[in-house]
Amino acid sequence: MEMLVDHSQFLMPGLVDTHIHAPQFVNNGVKLDLPLLDWLKMYTFPTEAMFSDVKVAHDFYPRVVERLLRNGTTTASYYATLHLEASKVLAQVVKARGQRALIGKVNMTVNAPEYYCESSLQQSLSDTEDFICYIKQMQTPLIQPIITPRFAITCPLDHLKELGKLASKYNCHIQSHLCESHPEIAFVRELFPESKSYTDVYDTSGLLGAKTIMAHCIWMEEQEMDRLKECDVGVSHCPNSNTSLLSGHCNVRQLLHRGIKVGLGTDCSGGYSSSVLDALRRALDVSKSLAIQKPDYRFLTLPEVFRLATLGGAQVVNMDDYIGNFEVGKEFDSLVIDLEFPRSPLDIFPKDTLEDKIHKFLYNGDDRNIVQVYVAGRCVINNLTCV
């Protein structure tokens, strides 16, 4: 397919969402009046429980994947639900639409409502292994399974260790939540008194490695950050949800200073927007808010955060050897941006340089400016046919 590129257009790498809850998509933009743990019990668990009905998955998941692609998300690390069949539906939809993705069936056997909790450790492990094999049998290089303990609160130590063994057996990615809020950390200390830290719970379970994504990581101790670096763990920075759920402001600069891999996550629906562009903007806001509080703090720049949205995200999902930028030999995950497409939310002028145009898009653009989306060289969104 021919790509049209003129003075109002440019190419950019596809966006990488390193942390998104697909079943929570229905709640985007609503029910953000509670902190994390209360929010989960009151709103999120009931929504995810609906996916026990596979029809709900068939109805909802196509809209999730379509929206993300239109937002320019060429790669996503998805949390599904604890339901095996509904999780398979998400994988089918992602494959049909041609998106690149990590997809995980959620694991949770304790500290969750009876209506939304796996019945036993064996069921959880059996369903997880079934899902891993299902993904591998799809035989598509674009989709990989990812081991997904929701967080340490919902998985006892023996559960976490068995999931670590599964990850090792199948060489799988791993994703979970870490140090998102003070009440969460306090609860983990209560549940795992023998562990040195929240990070140590995952570490002793064999869940930390180069293919591990830990979301949030706001309230990290020095030794925890050192351990993430030693294990080459990636961090998903989710500024929208961190603010919306009153969890805190993540000091991304100190993570980057230590050489820790960092990408961006939308964390729908804790974050109210499914666009990585929103995560980019919120990351800048959070960083500048920290700089206001600490005058000697060096806030993140737009080029740095753009890198988090693209190559940084590719590093976090352990795919930077073949996606994330336009280096020769990498796969073509790309967006065609048109700043003067009909109903564009921004304006450009003759004086604007190419850098000005890119900045205007990153700060003000949206899906109306994303006229084509390519994943592995295949055009999966083509709005040029609509004009």
GROMACS .gro file of C-alpha atoms in nm:
model
  387
    1MET     CA    1   0.000   0.000   0.000
    2GLU     CA    2   0.141   0.339  -0.096
    3MET     CA    3   0.197   0.585   0.189
    4LEU     CA    4   0.135   0.952   0.119
    5VAL     CA    5   0.380   1.179   0.297
    6ASP     CA    6   0.379   1.556   0.234
    7HIS     CA    7   0.463   1.873   0.428
    8SER     CA    8   0.190   1.802   0.686
    9GLN     CA    9   0.281   1.436   0.734
   10PHE     CA   10   0.555   1.239   0.903
   11LEU     CA   11   0.631   0.884   1.012
   12MET     CA   12   0.694   0.782   1.371
   13PRO     CA   13   0.746   0.447   1.543
   14GLY     CA   14   0.439   0.270   1.677
   15LEU     CA   15   0.345   0.333   2.040
   16VAL     CA   16   0.398   0.065   2.305
   17ASP     CA   17   0.150   0.030   2.593
   18THR     CA   18   0.334  -0.170   2.857
   19HIS     CA   19   0.038  -0.206   3.096
   20ILE     CA   20  -0.333  -0.220   3.015
   21HIS     CA   21  -0.628  -0.414   3.160
   22ALA     CA   22  -0.842  -0.505   2.860
   23PRO     CA   23  -1.160  -0.600   3.055
   24GLN     CA   24  -1.159  -0.269   3.242
   25PHE     CA   25  -1.198  -0.079   2.916
   26VAL     CA   26  -1.574  -0.048   2.977
   27ASN     CA   27  -1.501   0.166   3.285
   28ASN     CA   28  -1.270   0.417   3.115
   29GLY     CA   29  -1.348   0.766   3.239
   30VAL     CA   30  -1.583   0.665   3.520
   31LYS     CA   31  -1.561   0.550   3.882
   32LEU     CA   32  -1.235   0.714   3.984
   33ASP     CA   33  -1.344   0.839   4.325
   34LEU     CA   34  -1.163   0.583   4.542
   35PRO     CA   35  -0.801   0.483   4.616
   36LEU     CA   36  -0.660   0.163   4.467
   37LEU     CA   37  -0.769  -0.119   4.699
   38ASP     CA   38  -1.118   0.019   4.756
   39TRP     CA   39  -1.152   0.092   4.383
   40LEU     CA   40  -1.070  -0.269   4.299
   41LYS     CA   41  -1.332  -0.410   4.537
   42MET     CA   42  -1.608  -0.163   4.454
   43TYR     CA   43  -1.578  -0.124   4.078
   44THR     CA   44  -1.308  -0.329   3.907
   45PHE     CA   45  -1.361  -0.683   4.032
   46PRO     CA   46  -1.735  -0.670   3.952
   47THR     CA   47  -1.659  -0.550   3.599
   48GLU     CA   48  -1.397  -0.818   3.535
   49ALA     CA   49  -1.628  -1.086   3.676
   50MET     CA   50  -1.869  -1.023   3.385
   51PHE     CA   51  -1.620  -1.200   3.157
   52SER     CA   52  -1.723  -1.537   3.298
   53ASP     CA   53  -1.975  -1.502   3.015
   54VAL     CA   54  -1.772  -1.554   2.696
   55LYS     CA   55  -2.029  -1.350   2.504
   56VAL     CA   56  -1.915  -1.044   2.699
   57ALA     CA   57  -1.560  -1.104   2.576
   58HIS     CA   58  -1.681  -1.138   2.216
   59ASP     CA   59  -1.878  -0.814   2.251
   60PHE     CA   60  -1.617  -0.602   2.428
   61TYR     CA   61  -1.270  -0.711   2.322
   62PRO     CA   62  -1.297  -0.614   1.952
   63ARG     CA   63  -1.374  -0.258   2.062
   64VAL     CA   64  -1.072  -0.254   2.295
   65VAL     CA   65  -0.824  -0.365   2.030
   66GLU     CA   66  -0.974  -0.140   1.762
   67ARG     CA   67  -0.952   0.164   1.989
   68LEU     CA   68  -0.591   0.096   2.079
   69LEU     CA   69  -0.490   0.053   1.717
   70ARG     CA   70  -0.664   0.377   1.621
   71ASN     CA   71  -0.474   0.544   1.906
   72GLY     CA   72  -0.149   0.424   1.748
   73THR     CA   73  -0.075   0.143   1.994
   74THR     CA   74   0.101  -0.115   1.780
   75THR     CA   75   0.217  -0.321   2.081
   76ALA     CA   76   0.027  -0.380   2.405
   77SER     CA   77   0.088  -0.584   2.718
   78TYR     CA   78  -0.263  -0.695   2.814
   79TYR     CA   79  -0.410  -0.823   3.137
   80ALA     CA   80  -0.720  -1.027   3.058
   81THR     CA   81  -0.925  -1.181   3.343
   82LEU     CA   82  -0.895  -1.505   3.535
   83HIS     CA   83  -1.137  -1.668   3.287
   84LEU     CA   84  -0.959  -1.905   3.048
   85GLU     CA   85  -1.208  -1.898   2.760
   86ALA     CA   86  -1.255  -1.521   2.768
   87SER     CA   87  -0.876  -1.476   2.768
   88LYS     CA   88  -0.858  -1.691   2.456
   89VAL     CA   89  -1.114  -1.462   2.291
   90LEU     CA   90  -0.887  -1.163   2.354
   91ALA     CA   91  -0.603  -1.350   2.184
   92GLN     CA   92  -0.826  -1.434   1.887
   93VAL     CA   93  -0.928  -1.070   1.847
   94VAL     CA   94  -0.570  -0.943   1.869
   95LYS     CA   95  -0.460  -1.193   1.606
   96ALA     CA   96  -0.748  -1.105   1.373
   97ARG     CA   97  -0.672  -0.732   1.393
   98GLY     CA   98  -0.297  -0.778   1.349
   99GLN     CA   99  -0.177  -0.609   1.667
  100ARG     CA  100   0.145  -0.708   1.841
  101ALA     CA  101   0.076  -0.813   2.200
  102LEU     CA  102   0.160  -0.990   2.520
  103ILE     CA  103  -0.157  -1.141   2.669
  104GLY     CA  104  -0.195  -1.280   3.018
  105LYS     CA  105  -0.467  -1.476   3.192
  106VAL     CA  106  -0.486  -1.323   3.539
  107ASN     CA  107  -0.405  -1.536   3.846
  108MET     CA  108  -0.570  -1.471   4.184
  109THR     CA  109  -0.670  -1.725   4.449
  110VAL     CA  110  -0.691  -1.522   4.773
  111ASN     CA  111  -0.796  -1.180   4.901
  112ALA     CA  112  -1.053  -1.134   4.628
  113PRO     CA  113  -1.434  -1.165   4.627
  114GLU     CA  114  -1.566  -1.520   4.620
  115TYR     CA  115  -1.746  -1.444   4.293
  116TYR     CA  116  -1.417  -1.342   4.130
  117CYS     CA  117  -1.149  -1.579   4.254
  118GLU     CA  118  -0.998  -1.899   4.121
  119SER     CA  119  -1.116  -2.202   4.313
  120SER     CA  120  -0.774  -2.356   4.375
  121LEU     CA  121  -0.404  -2.330   4.307
  122GLN     CA  122  -0.421  -2.628   4.074
  123GLN     CA  123  -0.701  -2.477   3.870
  124SER     CA  124  -0.507  -2.154   3.837
  125LEU     CA  125  -0.192  -2.330   3.722
  126SER     CA  126  -0.376  -2.566   3.489
  127ASP     CA  127  -0.568  -2.285   3.321
  128THR     CA  128  -0.255  -2.074   3.292
  129GLU     CA  129  -0.061  -2.355   3.125
  130ASP     CA  130  -0.357  -2.422   2.897
  131PHE     CA  131  -0.357  -2.056   2.795
  132ILE     CA  132   0.018  -2.052   2.731
  133CYS     CA  133  -0.013  -2.356   2.505
  134TYR     CA  134  -0.312  -2.204   2.328
  135ILE     CA  135  -0.114  -1.891   2.243
  136LYS     CA  136   0.183  -2.090   2.121
  137GLN     CA  137  -0.043  -2.305   1.902
  138MET     CA  138  -0.173  -1.990   1.733
  139GLN     CA  139   0.168  -1.980   1.564
  140THR     CA  140   0.185  -1.606   1.517
  141PRO     CA  141   0.506  -1.417   1.596
  142LEU     CA  142   0.299  -1.113   1.696
  143ILE     CA  143   0.138  -1.265   2.008
  144GLN     CA  144   0.312  -1.409   2.312
  145PRO     CA  145   0.176  -1.533   2.645
  146ILE     CA  146   0.270  -1.355   2.965
  147ILE     CA  147   0.245  -1.497   3.317
  148THR     CA  148   0.014  -1.263   3.511
  149PRO     CA  149  -0.020  -1.286   3.889
  150ARG     CA  150  -0.242  -0.987   3.956
  151PHE     CA  151  -0.024  -0.886   4.249
  152ALA     CA  152   0.125  -1.044   4.556
  153ILE     CA  153  -0.189  -0.968   4.758
  154THR     CA  154  -0.396  -1.217   4.554
  155CYS     CA  155  -0.132  -1.490   4.517
  156PRO     CA  156   0.026  -1.675   4.813
  157LEU     CA  157   0.397  -1.754   4.798
  158ASP     CA  158   0.347  -2.112   4.678
  159HIS     CA  159   0.127  -1.979   4.397
  160LEU     CA  160   0.388  -1.723   4.293
  161LYS     CA  161   0.664  -1.983   4.297
  162GLU     CA  162   0.466  -2.222   4.078
  163LEU     CA  163   0.397  -1.939   3.832
  164GLY     CA  164   0.770  -1.870   3.831
  165LYS     CA  165   0.830  -2.233   3.736
  166LEU     CA  166   0.578  -2.205   3.451
  167ALA     CA  167   0.750  -1.893   3.325
  168SER     CA  168   1.082  -2.076   3.327
  169LYS     CA  169   0.937  -2.386   3.160
  170TYR     CA  170   0.793  -2.193   2.867
  171ASN     CA  171   1.038  -1.899   2.867
  172CYS     CA  172   0.744  -1.662   2.916
  173HIS     CA  173   0.722  -1.296   2.992
  174ILE     CA  174   0.590  -1.202   3.339
  175GLN     CA  175   0.384  -0.902   3.449
  176SER     CA  176   0.245  -0.780   3.778
  177HIS     CA  177   0.207  -0.474   4.001
  178LEU     CA  178   0.467  -0.344   4.244
  179CYS     CA  179   0.476  -0.065   4.505
  180GLU     CA  180   0.175   0.117   4.364
  181SER     CA  181   0.031   0.260   4.687
  182HIS     CA  182   0.116   0.276   5.058
  183PRO     CA  183  -0.186   0.067   5.171
  184GLU     CA  184  -0.095  -0.201   4.914
  185ILE     CA  185   0.265  -0.215   5.040
  186ALA     CA  186   0.147  -0.236   5.402
  187PHE     CA  187  -0.086  -0.526   5.316
  188VAL     CA  188   0.198  -0.711   5.141
  189ARG     CA  189   0.418  -0.670   5.452
  190GLU     CA  190   0.136  -0.820   5.659
  191LEU     CA  191   0.090  -1.113   5.420
  192PHE     CA  192   0.461  -1.185   5.371
  193PRO     CA  193   0.632  -1.099   5.703
  194GLU     CA  194   0.933  -1.315   5.615
  195SER     CA  195   1.011  -1.113   5.301
  196LYS     CA  196   1.257  -0.824   5.307
  197SER     CA  197   1.039  -0.611   5.079
  198TYR     CA  198   0.756  -0.619   4.827
  199THR     CA  199   1.016  -0.670   4.554
  200ASP     CA  200   1.167  -0.956   4.752
  201VAL     CA  201   0.835  -1.143   4.739
  202TYR     CA  202   0.861  -1.162   4.360
  203ASP     CA  203   1.236  -1.217   4.368
  204THR     CA  204   1.222  -1.523   4.594
  205SER     CA  205   0.943  -1.660   4.373
  206GLY     CA  206   1.162  -1.658   4.063
  207LEU     CA  207   0.953  -1.390   3.893
  208LEU     CA  208   1.216  -1.122   3.829
  209GLY     CA  209   1.412  -1.119   3.504
  210ALA     CA  210   1.471  -0.949   3.171
  211LYS     CA  211   1.123  -1.048   3.050
  212THR     CA  212   0.946  -0.915   3.362
  213ILE     CA  213   0.728  -0.601   3.358
  214MET     CA  214   0.644  -0.443   3.691
  215ALA     CA  215   0.382  -0.170   3.681
  216HIS     CA  216   0.400   0.152   3.886
  217CYS     CA  217   0.701   0.112   4.119
  218ILE     CA  218   0.626   0.447   4.283
  219TRP     CA  219   0.733   0.380   4.640
  220MET     CA  220   1.055   0.184   4.595
  221GLU     CA  221   1.330   0.149   4.853
  222GLU     CA  222   1.690   0.187   4.738
  223GLN     CA  223   1.763  -0.185   4.756
  224GLU     CA  224   1.448  -0.264   4.561
  225MET     CA  225   1.552  -0.040   4.274
  226ASP     CA  226   1.899  -0.192   4.282
  227ARG     CA  227   1.746  -0.539   4.259
  228LEU     CA  228   1.527  -0.444   3.960
  229LYS     CA  229   1.839  -0.321   3.781
  230GLU     CA  230   2.035  -0.636   3.870
  231CYS     CA  231   1.755  -0.855   3.731
  232ASP     CA  232   1.701  -0.629   3.424
  233VAL     CA  233   1.331  -0.589   3.513
  234GLY     CA  234   1.129  -0.333   3.314
  235VAL     CA  235   0.904  -0.075   3.480
  236SER     CA  236   0.573   0.041   3.333
  237HIS     CA  237   0.513   0.402   3.433
  238CYS     CA  238   0.138   0.474   3.447
  239PRO     CA  239   0.106   0.842   3.540
  240ASN     CA  240  -0.264   0.880   3.467
  241SER     CA  241  -0.375   0.601   3.700
  242ASN     CA  242  -0.117   0.692   3.963
  243THR     CA  243  -0.276   1.034   3.987
  244SER     CA  244  -0.638   0.929   3.933
  245LEU     CA  245  -0.627   0.668   4.211
  246LEU     CA  246  -0.421   0.893   4.442
  247SER     CA  247  -0.136   0.644   4.446
  248GLY     CA  248   0.149   0.890   4.407
  249HIS     CA  249   0.400   1.042   4.164
  250CYS     CA  250   0.665   0.807   4.030
  251ASN     CA  251   1.018   0.948   4.020
  252VAL     CA  252   1.107   0.817   3.676
  253ARG     CA  253   1.432   1.013   3.671
  254GLN     CA  254   1.577   0.808   3.956
  255LEU     CA  255   1.481   0.485   3.780
  256LEU     CA  256   1.646   0.596   3.457
  257HIS     CA  257   1.951   0.720   3.649
  258ARG     CA  258   1.997   0.366   3.779
  259GLY     CA  259   1.974   0.225   3.428
  260ILE     CA  260   1.635   0.061   3.483
  261LYS     CA  261   1.423   0.007   3.172
  262VAL     CA  262   1.112   0.228   3.174
  263GLY     CA  263   0.814   0.245   2.936
  264LEU     CA  264   0.467   0.395   2.952
  265GLY     CA  265   0.137   0.230   3.038
  266THR     CA  266  -0.219   0.357   3.014
  267ASP     CA  267  -0.338   0.123   3.292
  268CYS     CA  268  -0.699   0.145   3.179
  269SER     CA  269  -0.927   0.192   3.365
  270GLY     CA  270  -0.726   0.319   3.660
  271GLY     CA  271  -0.607   0.558   3.395
  272TYR     CA  272  -0.903   0.713   3.217
  273SER     CA  273  -0.742   0.731   2.870
  274SER     CA  274  -0.646   0.440   2.646
  275SER     CA  275  -0.400   0.654   2.449
  276VAL     CA  276  -0.025   0.630   2.504
  277LEU     CA  277  -0.014   0.993   2.392
  278ASP     CA  278  -0.207   1.074   2.710
  279ALA     CA  279   0.043   0.871   2.914
  280LEU     CA  280   0.324   1.068   2.750
  281ARG     CA  281   0.165   1.401   2.846
  282ARG     CA  282   0.081   1.290   3.199
  283ALA     CA  283   0.439   1.165   3.244
  284LEU     CA  284   0.562   1.514   3.162
  285ASP     CA  285   0.310   1.668   3.403
  286VAL     CA  286   0.409   1.435   3.687
  287SER     CA  287   0.778   1.498   3.630
  288LYS     CA  288   0.729   1.875   3.631
  289SER     CA  289   0.513   1.847   3.944
  290LEU     CA  290   0.806   1.676   4.115
  291ALA     CA  291   1.032   1.955   3.994
  292ILE     CA  292   0.798   2.214   4.148
  293GLN     CA  293   0.828   2.034   4.482
  294LYS     CA  294   1.205   1.985   4.448
  295PRO     CA  295   1.368   2.280   4.270
  296ASP     CA  296   1.689   2.082   4.207
  297TYR     CA  297   1.498   1.800   4.036
  298ARG     CA  298   1.569   1.757   3.665
  299PHE     CA  299   1.231   1.697   3.503
  300LEU     CA  300   1.184   1.475   3.201
  301THR     CA  301   1.197   1.636   2.857
  302LEU     CA  302   0.963   1.570   2.566
  303PRO     CA  303   1.228   1.374   2.369
  304GLU     CA  304   1.295   1.158   2.675
  305VAL     CA  305   0.928   1.078   2.726
  306PHE     CA  306   0.877   1.014   2.354
  307ARG     CA  307   1.150   0.755   2.390
  308LEU     CA  308   0.962   0.595   2.682
  309ALA     CA  309   0.654   0.568   2.457
  310THR     CA  310   0.846   0.393   2.179
  311LEU     CA  311   1.192   0.239   2.224
  312GLY     CA  312   1.170   0.249   2.604
  313GLY     CA  313   0.846   0.054   2.590
  314ALA     CA  314   1.004  -0.191   2.346
  315GLN     CA  315   1.284  -0.248   2.596
  316VAL     CA  316   1.039  -0.307   2.878
  317VAL     CA  317   0.853  -0.574   2.680
  318ASN     CA  318   1.190  -0.720   2.574
  319MET     CA  319   1.133  -0.658   2.203
  320ASP     CA  320   1.376  -0.373   2.138
  321ASP     CA  321   1.590  -0.588   1.911
  322TYR     CA  322   1.313  -0.579   1.650
  323ILE     CA  323   1.073  -0.290   1.730
  324GLY     CA  324   1.082   0.056   1.889
  325ASN     CA  325   1.252   0.268   1.624
  326PHE     CA  326   1.343   0.271   1.256
  327GLU     CA  327   1.686   0.110   1.274
  328VAL     CA  328   1.770  -0.094   0.965
  329GLY     CA  329   1.664  -0.455   1.007
  330LYS     CA  330   1.382  -0.392   1.253
  331GLU     CA  331   1.018  -0.468   1.177
  332PHE     CA  332   0.806  -0.183   1.047
  333ASP     CA  333   0.572  -0.084   1.331
  334SER     CA  334   0.484   0.268   1.229
  335LEU     CA  335   0.230   0.549   1.234
  336VAL     CA  336   0.163   0.792   0.951
  337ILE     CA  337   0.074   1.125   1.111
  338ASP     CA  338  -0.114   1.395   0.920
  339LEU     CA  339  -0.140   1.730   1.096
  340GLU     CA  340  -0.391   1.874   0.847
  341PHE     CA  341  -0.624   1.577   0.820
  342PRO     CA  342  -0.995   1.677   0.834
  343ARG     CA  343  -1.106   1.777   1.187
  344SER     CA  344  -0.747   1.783   1.311
  345PRO     CA  345  -0.735   1.913   1.672
  346LEU     CA  346  -0.426   2.124   1.604
  347ASP     CA  347  -0.305   2.394   1.363
  348ILE     CA  348   0.025   2.430   1.181
  349PHE     CA  349   0.165   2.742   1.020
  350PRO     CA  350   0.425   2.823   0.751
  351LYS     CA  351   0.683   2.916   1.015
  352ASP     CA  352   0.663   2.575   1.183
  353THR     CA  353   0.970   2.355   1.152
  354LEU     CA  354   0.943   1.976   1.138
  355GLU     CA  355   1.037   1.969   1.506
  356ASP     CA  356   0.759   2.218   1.581
  357LYS     CA  357   0.509   1.997   1.398
  358ILE     CA  358   0.617   1.687   1.587
  359HIS     CA  359   0.591   1.870   1.918
  360LYS     CA  360   0.245   2.000   1.834
  361PHE     CA  361   0.128   1.648   1.757
  362LEU     CA  362   0.275   1.500   2.074
  363TYR     CA  363   0.111   1.767   2.290
  364ASN     CA  364  -0.217   1.820   2.103
  365GLY     CA  365  -0.271   1.545   1.849
  366ASP     CA  366  -0.502   1.246   1.875
  367ASP     CA  367  -0.638   0.957   1.671
  368ARG     CA  368  -0.771   1.199   1.407
  369ASN     CA  369  -0.412   1.270   1.308
  370ILE     CA  370  -0.312   0.902   1.293
  371VAL     CA  371  -0.409   0.823   0.935
  372GLN     CA  372  -0.231   0.490   0.895
  373VAL     CA  373  -0.103   0.229   1.138
  374TYR     CA  374   0.142  -0.045   1.038
  375VAL     CA  375   0.235  -0.354   1.240
  376ALA     CA  376   0.518  -0.569   1.104
  377GLY     CA  377   0.477  -0.395   0.768
  378ARG     CA  378   0.104  -0.463   0.741
  379CYS     CA  379  -0.140  -0.171   0.732
  380VAL     CA  380  -0.396  -0.240   1.006
  381ILE     CA  381  -0.558   0.107   1.014
  382ASN     CA  382  -0.605   0.313   0.697
  383ASN     CA  383  -0.805   0.632   0.739
  384LEU     CA  384  -0.689   0.762   0.402
  385THR     CA  385  -0.963   0.555   0.241
  386CYS     CA  386  -1.221   0.760   0.434
  387VAL     CA  387  -1.155   1.090   0.257
   0.00000   0.00000   0.00000
